[in-house]
Amino acid sequence: MLLKTTLTTITFGLSSLAFAGPGHSNDHDGDQQPSFRAGQPGIEDSIDRIIDVEASDQMRFTSEDWAVKPGETVQFVITNSGQIPHEFVIDTVQGNAAHRKSMMEAMTEGGMMVHDDPNAVSVAPGETSDLIWTFTDEGVYEAACNIPGHYEAGMSTDITVTIDTVAQNN
C-alpha cells in the first residue's frame, strides 16, 4: 500500500508539470511538414469513424476498438476522467520511446512539454480533447501517455492497422 501511495504521489507530482515549461520541440523546420511513421494528420471532412477513449488515473486507455484499416481517418475523442494530466500520442513503439526520453530531458531542464504536434494531445483533468488521424500503412502502432511514469505504469495500447480485421469493426 505504501508503494502504491508513493508511486501515485510521484506520478501526480511529475504529471502536474506536464502543462508547465516550454512547448514541444520539433525536429522539422517551419514550412516543412513533419512526417510520421504511423500515418498523417487527418482532416475533419474526411473522418470515417470516431473512437471514444478514456484516459484514467489507473494509467490505462480504455476503448472498445483499436483496430483500423489502412486509409481510414479516425477521430479519437480522449476524455481524461482522472485528477492528473494525461497525453495521447500516436506513434511507433520506437517513436514513443524517443518521445519519453525527450520529456525526461525537458523535465531535467525545469519543465515539461506541452504538445502541439499533430500526433499528440495533452488532456487536462476532467477535459476532453480530440485527435484526427489518417492511418496510411498496415502495421501495429501505439497510443501512449509519455508523461514520466505513466507509460511505465501501463498507459499505452496497440493500434492495429490491417485490412484483415476490418470485418470485426463494423
CSV table of N, CA and C in Angstrom, one decimal:
chain,number,residue,atom,x,y,z
A,1,MET,N,0.8,-1.2,0.0
A,1,MET,CA,0.0,0.0,0.0
A,1,MET,C,0.9,1.3,0.0
A,2,LEU,N,1.9,1.2,0.8
A,2,LEU,CA,2.8,2.4,0.9
A,2,LEU,C,3.5,2.6,-0.5
A,3,LEU,N,3.9,1.5,-1.2
A,3,LEU,CA,4.5,1.7,-2.5
A,3,LEU,C,3.5,2.3,-3.5
A,4,LYS,N,2.2,1.8,-3.5
A,4,LYS,CA,1.2,2.4,-4.4
A,4,LYS,C,1.0,3.9,-4.1
A,5,THR,N,0.9,4.2,-2.8
A,5,THR,CA,0.7,5.6,-2.4
A,5,THR,C,1.9,6.5,-2.9
A,6,THR,N,3.1,6.0,-2.7
A,6,THR,CA,4.3,6.7,-3.1
A,6,THR,C,4.3,6.9,-4.6
A,7,LEU,N,4.0,5.8,-5.3
A,7,LEU,CA,4.0,5.9,-6.8
A,7,LEU,C,3.0,6.9,-7.3
A,8,THR,N,1.8,6.8,-6.7
A,8,THR,CA,0.7,7.8,-7.0
A,8,THR,C,1.2,9.2,-6.8
A,9,THR,N,1.8,9.5,-5.6
A,9,THR,CA,2.3,10.8,-5.3
A,9,THR,C,3.4,11.3,-6.3
A,10,ILE,N,4.3,10.4,-6.6
A,10,ILE,CA,5.4,10.8,-7.5
A,10,ILE,C,4.8,11.0,-8.9
A,11,THR,N,3.9,10.1,-9.3
A,11,THR,CA,3.3,10.3,-10.6
A,11,THR,C,2.5,11.6,-10.7
A,12,PHE,N,1.7,11.9,-9.7
A,12,PHE,CA,0.9,13.2,-9.7
A,12,PHE,C,1.9,14.4,-9.7
A,13,GLY,N,3.0,14.3,-8.9
A,13,GLY,CA,3.9,15.4,-8.9
A,13,GLY,C,4.5,15.6,-10.3
A,14,LEU,N,5.0,14.6,-10.9
A,14,LEU,CA,5.5,14.7,-12.3
A,14,LEU,C,4.5,15.1,-13.3
A,15,SER,N,3.3,14.5,-13.2
A,15,SER,CA,2.2,14.9,-14.1
A,15,SER,C,1.8,16.3,-14.1
A,16,SER,N,1.8,16.9,-12.9
A,16,SER,CA,1.4,18.3,-12.8
A,16,SER,C,2.3,19.2,-13.5
A,17,LEU,N,3.5,18.8,-13.8
A,17,LEU,CA,4.4,19.6,-14.6
A,17,LEU,C,4.1,19.5,-16.1
A,18,ALA,N,3.2,18.7,-16.5
A,18,ALA,CA,3.0,18.4,-17.9
A,18,ALA,C,2.6,19.7,-18.7
A,19,PHE,N,1.9,20.6,-18.0
A,19,PHE,CA,1.4,21.8,-18.6
A,19,PHE,C,2.2,23.0,-18.3
A,20,ALA,N,3.4,22.8,-17.7
A,20,ALA,CA,4.3,23.9,-17.4
A,20,ALA,C,5.5,23.8,-18.3
A,21,GLY,N,6.3,24.9,-18.4
A,21,GLY,CA,7.5,24.9,-19.1
A,21,GLY,C,7.3,25.1,-20.6
A,22,PRO,N,8.4,24.9,-21.3
A,22,PRO,CA,8.4,25.2,-22.7
A,22,PRO,C,7.6,24.2,-23.5
A,23,GLY,N,7.2,24.6,-24.7
A,23,GLY,CA,6.4,23.8,-25.6
A,23,GLY,C,7.2,22.7,-26.2
A,24,HIS,N,6.6,21.8,-27.0
A,24,HIS,CA,7.2,20.7,-27.6
A,24,HIS,C,8.2,21.2,-28.7
A,25,SER,N,9.4,20.6,-28.6
A,25,SER,CA,10.4,21.0,-29.7
A,25,SER,C,10.2,20.0,-30.8
A,26,ASN,N,10.2,20.5,-32.0
A,26,ASN,CA,10.0,19.7,-33.2
A,26,ASN,C,11.3,19.5,-34.0
A,27,ASP,N,11.4,18.4,-34.7
A,27,ASP,CA,12.5,18.1,-35.5
A,27,ASP,C,12.4,18.5,-36.9
A,28,HIS,N,11.5,19.4,-37.2
A,28,HIS,CA,11.2,19.9,-38.5
A,28,HIS,C,11.2,21.4,-38.6
A,29,ASP,N,11.6,21.9,-39.8
A,29,ASP,CA,11.7,23.3,-40.0
A,29,ASP,C,10.3,23.9,-40.2
A,30,GLY,N,10.2,25.3,-40.1
A,30,GLY,CA,8.9,26.0,-40.1
A,30,GLY,C,8.0,25.6,-41.2
A,31,ASP,N,8.4,25.6,-42.4
A,31,ASP,CA,7.5,25.3,-43.5
A,31,ASP,C,7.4,23.9,-43.9
A,32,GLN,N,8.3,23.1,-43.5
A,32,GLN,CA,8.4,21.7,-43.8
A,32,GLN,C,7.4,20.9,-43.0
A,33,GLN,N,6.6,20.1,-43.6
A,33,GLN,CA,5.6,19.2,-42.9
A,33,GLN,C,6.3,18.1,-42.2
A,34,PRO,N,6.0,17.8,-40.9
A,34,PRO,CA,6.6,16.7,-40.2
A,34,PRO,C,6.1,15.4,-40.9
A,35,SER,N,6.9,14.3,-40.7
A,35,SER,CA,6.5,13.0,-41.2
A,35,SER,C,6.3,12.1,-40.0
A,36,PHE,N,5.4,11.2,-40.2
A,36,PHE,CA,5.1,10.3,-39.1
A,36,PHE,C,5.0,8.9,-39.7
A,37,ARG,N,5.6,7.9,-39.0
A,37,ARG,CA,5.6,6.5,-39.5
A,37,ARG,C,4.2,5.9,-39.3
A,38,ALA,N,3.4,6.4,-38.3
A,38,ALA,CA,2.1,5.8,-38.0
A,38,ALA,C,1.0,6.4,-38.9
A,39,GLY,N,1.3,7.3,-39.8
A,39,GLY,CA,0.2,7.9,-40.7
A,39,GLY,C,0.4,9.3,-40.8
A,40,GLN,N,-0.7,10.1,-40.9
A,40,GLN,CA,-0.6,11.5,-41.1
A,40,GLN,C,-1.8,12.2,-40.4
A,41,PRO,N,-1.7,13.5,-40.1
A,41,PRO,CA,-2.8,14.2,-39.6
A,41,PRO,C,-4.0,14.1,-40.5
A,42,GLY,N,-5.2,13.9,-40.0
A,42,GLY,CA,-6.4,13.8,-40.8
A,42,GLY,C,-7.1,15.1,-40.7
A,43,ILE,N,-8.1,15.2,-41.6
A,43,ILE,CA,-8.9,16.5,-41.6
A,43,ILE,C,-10.4,16.1,-41.3
A,44,GLU,N,-11.0,17.1,-40.7
A,44,GLU,CA,-12.4,16.8,-40.2
A,44,GLU,C,-13.3,16.4,-41.2
A,45,ASP,N,-13.2,16.9,-42.4
A,45,ASP,CA,-14.2,16.5,-43.5
A,45,ASP,C,-14.0,15.0,-44.0
A,46,SER,N,-12.9,14.4,-43.6
A,46,SER,CA,-12.6,13.1,-44.0
A,46,SER,C,-12.7,12.0,-43.0
A,47,ILE,N,-13.3,12.3,-41.8
A,47,ILE,CA,-13.5,11.4,-40.7
A,47,ILE,C,-14.4,10.2,-41.1
A,48,ASP,N,-13.8,9.0,-41.0
A,48,ASP,CA,-14.6,7.8,-41.3
A,48,ASP,C,-15.3,7.2,-40.1
A,49,ARG,N,-14.6,7.4,-38.9
A,49,ARG,CA,-15.1,6.8,-37.7
A,49,ARG,C,-14.6,7.6,-36.5
A,50,ILE,N,-15.4,7.6,-35.4
A,50,ILE,CA,-15.0,8.2,-34.1
A,50,ILE,C,-14.7,7.1,-33.1
A,51,ILE,N,-13.6,7.2,-32.4
A,51,ILE,CA,-13.3,6.2,-31.4
A,51,ILE,C,-13.2,7.0,-30.1
A,52,ASP,N,-14.1,6.7,-29.1
A,52,ASP,CA,-14.0,7.4,-27.8
A,52,ASP,C,-13.0,6.6,-26.9
A,53,VAL,N,-12.2,7.4,-26.3
A,53,VAL,CA,-11.1,6.9,-25.4
A,53,VAL,C,-11.2,7.5,-24.0
A,54,GLU,N,-11.1,6.7,-23.0
A,54,GLU,CA,-11.0,7.3,-21.6
A,54,GLU,C,-9.6,7.1,-21.2
A,55,ALA,N,-9.0,8.2,-20.7
A,55,ALA,CA,-7.7,8.2,-20.1
A,55,ALA,C,-7.9,8.3,-18.6
A,56,SER,N,-7.5,7.3,-17.8
A,56,SER,CA,-7.8,7.3,-16.4
A,56,SER,C,-6.5,7.3,-15.5
A,57,ASP,N,-6.7,7.7,-14.3
A,57,ASP,CA,-5.6,7.7,-13.3
A,57,ASP,C,-5.2,6.2,-12.9
A,58,GLN,N,-5.9,5.2,-13.4
A,58,GLN,CA,-5.5,3.9,-13.3
A,58,GLN,C,-4.4,3.6,-14.3
A,59,MET,N,-4.0,4.6,-15.0
A,59,MET,CA,-2.9,4.5,-16.0
A,59,MET,C,-3.3,3.6,-17.2
A,60,ARG,N,-4.5,3.8,-17.7
A,60,ARG,CA,-5.0,3.0,-18.8
A,60,ARG,C,-5.8,3.9,-19.8
A,61,PHE,N,-5.7,3.5,-21.0
A,61,PHE,CA,-6.6,4.0,-22.0
A,61,PHE,C,-7.6,2.9,-22.2
A,62,THR,N,-8.9,3.3,-22.2
A,62,THR,CA,-9.9,2.3,-22.4
A,62,THR,C,-10.8,2.7,-23.6
A,63,SER,N,-11.1,1.8,-24.5
A,63,SER,CA,-11.9,2.0,-25.7
A,63,SER,C,-12.4,0.6,-26.1
A,64,GLU,N,-13.5,0.6,-26.8
A,64,GLU,CA,-14.0,-0.7,-27.3
A,64,GLU,C,-13.2,-1.2,-28.5
A,65,ASP,N,-12.5,-0.3,-29.2
A,65,ASP,CA,-11.9,-0.7,-30.5
A,65,ASP,C,-10.6,0.0,-30.8
A,66,TRP,N,-9.6,-0.8,-31.2
A,66,TRP,CA,-8.3,-0.3,-31.5
A,66,TRP,C,-7.8,-0.8,-32.9
A,67,ALA,N,-8.7,-1.3,-33.7
A,67,ALA,CA,-8.3,-1.9,-35.0
A,67,ALA,C,-8.9,-0.9,-36.1
A,68,VAL,N,-8.1,-0.5,-37.0
A,68,VAL,CA,-8.5,0.3,-38.1
A,68,VAL,C,-7.9,-0.2,-39.4
A,69,LYS,N,-8.4,0.3,-40.5
A,69,LYS,CA,-7.9,-0.2,-41.8
A,69,LYS,C,-7.0,0.9,-42.4
A,70,PRO,N,-6.1,0.5,-43.3
A,70,PRO,CA,-5.3,1.5,-44.0
A,70,PRO,C,-6.1,2.5,-44.7
A,71,GLY,N,-5.8,3.7,-44.6
A,71,GLY,CA,-6.5,4.8,-45.3
A,71,GLY,C,-7.7,5.4,-44.5
A,72,GLU,N,-8.0,4.7,-43.4
A,72,GLU,CA,-9.1,5.2,-42.6
A,72,GLU,C,-8.7,6.4,-41.8
A,73,THR,N,-9.6,7.4,-41.7
A,73,THR,CA,-9.4,8.6,-40.9
A,73,THR,C,-10.3,8.4,-39.7
A,74,VAL,N,-9.6,8.5,-38.5
A,74,VAL,CA,-10.3,8.3,-37.2
A,74,VAL,C,-10.2,9.6,-36.4
A,75,GLN,N,-11.3,9.9,-35.8
A,75,GLN,CA,-11.3,11.0,-34.8
A,75,GLN,C,-11.3,10.3,-33.4
A,76,PHE,N,-10.1,10.5,-32.7
A,76,PHE,CA,-10.1,9.9,-31.3
A,76,PHE,C,-10.6,11.1,-30.4
A,77,VAL,N,-11.6,10.7,-29.6
A,77,VAL,CA,-12.1,11.7,-28.6
A,77,VAL,C,-11.6,11.2,-27.3
A,78,ILE,N,-10.6,11.9,-26.7
A,78,ILE,CA,-10.0,11.4,-25.5
A,78,ILE,C,-10.5,12.2,-24.3
A,79,THR,N,-11.1,11.5,-23.3
A,79,THR,CA,-11.6,12.2,-22.1
A,79,THR,C,-10.8,11.7,-21.0
A,80,ASN,N,-10.2,12.7,-20.2
A,80,ASN,CA,-9.4,12.5,-19.1
A,80,ASN,C,-10.4,12.4,-17.9
A,81,SER,N,-10.7,11.2,-17.4
A,81,SER,CA,-11.6,11.0,-16.3
A,81,SER,C,-10.9,11.1,-14.9
A,82,GLY,N,-9.6,11.4,-14.9
A,82,GLY,CA,-8.8,11.4,-13.7
A,82,GLY,C,-8.6,12.8,-13.1
A,83,GLN,N,-7.7,12.8,-12.2
A,83,GLN,CA,-7.3,14.1,-11.5
A,83,GLN,C,-6.0,14.6,-11.8
A,84,ILE,N,-5.3,13.9,-12.7
A,84,ILE,CA,-3.9,14.3,-13.2
A,84,ILE,C,-3.9,14.4,-14.7
A,85,PRO,N,-3.0,15.2,-15.2
A,85,PRO,CA,-2.9,15.4,-16.7
A,85,PRO,C,-2.5,14.1,-17.4
A,86,HIS,N,-2.9,13.9,-18.6
A,86,HIS,CA,-2.5,12.7,-19.4
A,86,HIS,C,-2.3,13.3,-20.8
A,87,GLU,N,-1.6,12.5,-21.6
A,87,GLU,CA,-1.5,12.8,-23.0
A,87,GLU,C,-1.8,11.6,-23.9
A,88,PHE,N,-2.0,11.8,-25.1
A,88,PHE,CA,-2.4,10.7,-26.1
A,88,PHE,C,-1.5,11.0,-27.3
A,89,VAL,N,-0.6,10.1,-27.5
A,89,VAL,CA,0.4,10.2,-28.6
A,89,VAL,C,0.3,9.0,-29.5
A,90,ILE,N,0.1,9.2,-30.8
A,90,ILE,CA,0.1,8.1,-31.8
A,90,ILE,C,1.4,8.0,-32.5
A,91,ASP,N,2.1,6.9,-32.4
A,91,ASP,CA,3.4,6.8,-33.0
A,91,ASP,C,3.8,5.3,-33.0
A,92,THR,N,5.0,5.0,-33.5
A,92,THR,CA,5.5,3.6,-33.3
A,92,THR,C,6.0,3.5,-31.9
A,93,VAL,N,6.3,2.2,-31.5
A,93,VAL,CA,6.8,2.0,-30.2
A,93,VAL,C,8.1,2.7,-30.0
A,94,GLN,N,9.0,2.7,-31.1
A,94,GLN,CA,10.3,3.4,-31.0
A,94,GLN,C,10.1,4.9,-31.0
A,95,GLY,N,9.1,5.4,-31.7
A,95,GLY,CA,8.9,6.9,-31.7
A,95,GLY,C,8.4,7.3,-30.3
A,96,ASN,N,7.5,6.6,-29.7
A,96,ASN,CA,7.1,6.9,-28.3
A,96,ASN,C,8.2,6.8,-27.3
A,97,ALA,N,9.1,5.8,-27.5
A,97,ALA,CA,10.3,5.7,-26.6
A,97,ALA,C,11.2,7.0,-26.7
A,98,ALA,N,11.4,7.4,-27.9
A,98,ALA,CA,12.2,8.6,-28.1
A,98,ALA,C,11.5,9.9,-27.5
A,99,HIS,N,10.2,9.9,-27.6
A,99,HIS,CA,9.4,11.0,-27.1
A,99,HIS,C,9.5,11.0,-25.5
A,100,ARG,N,9.4,9.8,-24.9
A,100,ARG,CA,9.6,9.8,-23.4
A,100,ARG,C,11.0,10.3,-23.0
A,101,LYS,N,12.0,9.9,-23.8
A,101,LYS,CA,13.3,10.4,-23.5
A,101,LYS,C,13.4,11.9,-23.6
A,102,SER,N,12.8,12.5,-24.6
A,102,SER,CA,12.8,13.9,-24.7
A,102,SER,C,12.0,14.6,-23.6
A,103,MET,N,10.9,14.0,-23.1
A,103,MET,CA,10.2,14.5,-22.0
A,103,MET,C,11.0,14.5,-20.7
A,104,MET,N,11.7,13.4,-20.5
A,104,MET,CA,12.6,13.3,-19.3
A,104,MET,C,13.7,14.4,-19.4
A,105,GLU,N,14.3,14.6,-20.5
A,105,GLU,CA,15.3,15.6,-20.7
A,105,GLU,C,14.7,17.0,-20.4
A,106,ALA,N,13.5,17.3,-20.9
A,106,ALA,CA,12.9,18.6,-20.7
A,106,ALA,C,12.6,18.7,-19.2
A,107,MET,N,12.3,17.7,-18.5
A,107,MET,CA,12.0,17.8,-17.1
A,107,MET,C,13.2,18.1,-16.3
A,108,THR,N,14.4,17.6,-16.7
A,108,THR,CA,15.6,17.9,-16.0
A,108,THR,C,16.1,19.3,-16.3
A,109,GLU,N,15.5,19.9,-17.3
A,109,GLU,CA,15.8,21.3,-17.6
A,109,GLU,C,14.8,22.2,-17.0
A,110,GLY,N,13.9,21.7,-16.1
A,110,GLY,CA,13.0,22.6,-15.4
A,110,GLY,C,11.6,22.7,-15.9
A,111,GLY,N,11.2,21.9,-16.9
A,111,GLY,CA,9.9,22.0,-17.5
A,111,GLY,C,9.5,20.7,-18.1
A,112,MET,N,8.3,20.7,-18.7
A,112,MET,CA,7.8,19.6,-19.5
A,112,MET,C,7.2,20.1,-20.8
A,113,MET,N,7.0,19.2,-21.7
A,113,MET,CA,6.4,19.6,-23.0
A,113,MET,C,4.9,19.7,-22.9
A,114,VAL,N,4.5,20.7,-23.6
A,114,VAL,CA,3.0,20.9,-23.9
A,114,VAL,C,2.9,20.7,-25.4
A,115,HIS,N,2.1,19.7,-25.8
A,115,HIS,CA,2.1,19.2,-27.1
A,115,HIS,C,1.2,20.1,-28.1
A,116,ASP,N,1.8,20.4,-29.2
A,116,ASP,CA,1.1,21.0,-30.3
A,116,ASP,C,1.3,20.2,-31.6
A,117,ASP,N,1.9,19.0,-31.5
A,117,ASP,CA,2.1,18.2,-32.7
A,117,ASP,C,0.9,17.5,-33.1
A,118,PRO,N,0.7,17.3,-34.4
A,118,PRO,CA,-0.5,16.7,-34.9
A,118,PRO,C,-0.8,15.3,-34.4
A,119,ASN,N,0.2,14.6,-34.0
A,119,ASN,CA,0.0,13.2,-33.5
A,119,ASN,C,-0.1,13.1,-32.0
A,120,ALA,N,-0.2,14.2,-31.3
A,120,ALA,CA,-0.2,14.2,-29.8
A,120,ALA,C,-1.2,15.3,-29.3
A,121,VAL,N,-1.9,15.0,-28.2
A,121,VAL,CA,-2.6,16.0,-27.4
A,121,VAL,C,-2.4,15.8,-26.0
A,122,SER,N,-2.4,16.9,-25.2
A,122,SER,CA,-2.3,16.9,-23.8
A,122,SER,C,-3.8,17.1,-23.3
A,123,VAL,N,-4.2,16.3,-22.3
A,123,VAL,CA,-5.6,16.4,-21.8
A,123,VAL,C,-5.6,16.7,-20.3
A,124,ALA,N,-6.1,17.8,-19.9
A,124,ALA,CA,-6.1,18.2,-18.5
A,124,ALA,C,-7.2,17.4,-17.8
A,125,PRO,N,-7.1,17.3,-16.5
A,125,PRO,CA,-8.1,16.5,-15.7
A,125,PRO,C,-9.5,17.0,-16.0
A,126,GLY,N,-10.4,16.1,-16.2
A,126,GLY,CA,-11.8,16.5,-16.5
A,126,GLY,C,-12.1,17.0,-17.8
A,127,GLU,N,-11.1,17.2,-18.7
A,127,GLU,CA,-11.3,17.7,-20.0
A,127,GLU,C,-11.3,16.7,-21.1
A,128,THR,N,-11.8,17.1,-22.3
A,128,THR,CA,-11.8,16.2,-23.4
A,128,THR,C,-11.1,16.9,-24.6
A,129,SER,N,-10.3,16.2,-25.3
A,129,SER,CA,-9.6,16.7,-26.5
A,129,SER,C,-9.8,15.7,-27.6
A,130,ASP,N,-9.6,16.1,-28.8
A,130,ASP,CA,-9.6,15.1,-29.9
A,130,ASP,C,-8.4,15.2,-30.8
A,131,LEU,N,-8.2,14.1,-31.5
A,131,LEU,CA,-7.0,14.0,-32.4
A,131,LEU,C,-7.6,13.3,-33.6
A,132,ILE,N,-7.4,13.9,-34.8
A,132,ILE,CA,-7.9,13.3,-36.0
A,132,ILE,C,-6.6,12.8,-36.8
A,133,TRP,N,-6.7,11.5,-37.1
A,133,TRP,CA,-5.5,10.8,-37.7
A,133,TRP,C,-5.9,9.9,-38.8
A,134,THR,N,-5.1,9.9,-39.9
A,134,THR,CA,-5.3,9.0,-41.0
A,134,THR,C,-4.2,8.0,-41.0
A,135,PHE,N,-4.6,6.7,-40.9
A,135,PHE,CA,-3.6,5.6,-40.9
A,135,PHE,C,-3.3,5.2,-42.3
A,136,THR,N,-2.1,5.4,-42.8
A,136,THR,CA,-1.7,5.2,-44.2
A,136,THR,C,-1.3,3.7,-44.5
A,137,ASP,N,-0.6,3.1,-43.5
A,137,ASP,CA,0.1,1.8,-43.8
A,137,ASP,C,-0.4,0.8,-42.7
A,138,GLU,N,-0.4,-0.5,-43.2
A,138,GLU,CA,-0.6,-1.6,-42.3
A,138,GLU,C,0.5,-1.6,-41.3
A,139,GLY,N,0.2,-2.1,-40.1
A,139,GLY,CA,1.2,-2.3,-39.0
A,139,GLY,C,0.6,-2.2,-37.7
A,140,VAL,N,1.4,-2.3,-36.7
A,140,VAL,CA,0.9,-2.2,-35.3
A,140,VAL,C,1.6,-0.9,-34.7
A,141,TYR,N,0.8,0.1,-34.4
A,141,TYR,CA,1.3,1.3,-33.8
A,141,TYR,C,0.9,1.4,-32.4
A,142,GLU,N,1.1,2.5,-31.8
A,142,GLU,CA,0.9,2.6,-30.3
A,142,GLU,C,0.3,4.0,-30.0
A,143,ALA,N,-0.7,4.0,-29.1
A,143,ALA,CA,-1.2,5.2,-28.4
A,143,ALA,C,-0.6,5.1,-27.0
A,144,ALA,N,0.1,6.2,-26.6
A,144,ALA,CA,0.8,6.2,-25.3
A,144,ALA,C,0.7,7.5,-24.6
A,145,CYS,N,0.7,7.4,-23.3
A,145,CYS,CA,0.9,8.6,-22.5
A,145,CYS,C,2.4,8.6,-22.1
A,146,ASN,N,3.1,9.6,-22.5
A,146,ASN,CA,4.5,9.6,-22.3
A,146,ASN,C,5.0,10.5,-21.1
A,147,ILE,N,4.0,11.0,-20.4
A,147,ILE,CA,4.3,11.7,-19.2
A,147,ILE,C,5.1,10.7,-18.2
A,148,PRO,N,6.2,11.2,-17.7
A,148,PRO,CA,7.1,10.3,-16.9
A,148,PRO,C,6.3,9.5,-15.9
A,149,GLY,N,6.5,8.2,-16.0
A,149,GLY,CA,5.8,7.3,-15.0
A,149,GLY,C,4.5,6.7,-15.6
A,150,HIS,N,3.8,7.4,-16.4
A,150,HIS,CA,2.5,6.9,-16.9
A,150,HIS,C,2.7,5.7,-17.8
A,151,TYR,N,3.6,5.8,-18.8
A,151,TYR,CA,3.8,4.6,-19.7
A,151,TYR,C,4.2,3.4,-19.0
A,152,GLU,N,5.2,3.7,-18.1
A,152,GLU,CA,5.8,2.6,-17.3
A,152,GLU,C,4.7,1.9,-16.4
A,153,ALA,N,3.7,2.6,-16.0
A,153,ALA,CA,2.6,2.1,-15.2
A,153,ALA,C,1.5,1.4,-16.1
A,154,GLY,N,1.7,1.4,-17.4
A,154,GLY,CA,0.8,0.6,-18.3
A,154,GLY,C,-0.1,1.5,-19.2
A,155,MET,N,0.2,2.8,-19.3
A,155,MET,CA,-0.7,3.7,-20.1
A,155,MET,C,-0.2,3.7,-21.5
A,156,SER,N,-0.5,2.6,-22.2
A,156,SER,CA,-0.3,2.5,-23.7
A,156,SER,C,-1.2,1.4,-24.2
A,157,THR,N,-1.4,1.4,-25.5
A,157,THR,CA,-2.2,0.4,-26.1
A,157,THR,C,-1.8,0.3,-27.6
A,158,ASP,N,-1.9,-0.9,-28.2
A,158,ASP,CA,-1.6,-1.1,-29.6
A,158,ASP,C,-2.8,-0.6,-30.4
A,159,ILE,N,-2.5,0.0,-31.6
A,159,ILE,CA,-3.5,0.3,-32.6
A,159,ILE,C,-3.1,-0.6,-33.8
A,160,THR,N,-3.9,-1.6,-34.2
A,160,THR,CA,-3.6,-2.5,-35.3
A,160,THR,C,-4.2,-1.9,-36.5
A,161,VAL,N,-3.4,-1.7,-37.5
A,161,VAL,CA,-3.9,-1.2,-38.8
A,161,VAL,C,-3.7,-2.4,-39.8
A,162,THR,N,-4.8,-3.0,-40.2
A,162,THR,CA,-4.8,-4.1,-41.2
A,162,THR,C,-6.1,-4.2,-41.9
A,163,ILE,N,-6.1,-4.6,-43.1
A,163,ILE,CA,-7.3,-4.9,-43.9
A,163,ILE,C,-8.0,-6.1,-43.3
A,164,ASP,N,-7.3,-7.0,-42.7
A,164,ASP,CA,-7.8,-8.3,-42.2
A,164,ASP,C,-8.8,-8.2,-41.1
A,165,THR,N,-8.7,-7.1,-40.2
A,165,THR,CA,-9.5,-7.1,-39.1
A,165,THR,C,-10.7,-6.1,-39.2
A,166,VAL,N,-10.9,-5.6,-40.4
A,166,VAL,CA,-12.0,-4.6,-40.6
A,166,VAL,C,-13.4,-5.2,-40.4
A,167,ALA,N,-13.6,-6.5,-40.8
A,167,ALA,CA,-14.9,-7.1,-40.6
A,167,ALA,C,-15.3,-7.1,-39.1
A,168,GLN,N,-14.3,-7.2,-38.2
A,168,GLN,CA,-14.6,-7.2,-36.8
A,168,GLN,C,-15.1,-5.9,-36.3
A,169,ASN,N,-14.7,-4.8,-37.0
A,169,ASN,CA,-15.0,-3.5,-36.5
A,169,ASN,C,-16.4,-3.0,-36.9
A,170,ASN,N,-17.0,-3.5,-38.0
A,170,ASN,CA,-18.2,-3.0,-38.5
A,170,ASN,C,-19.4,-3.7,-38.0
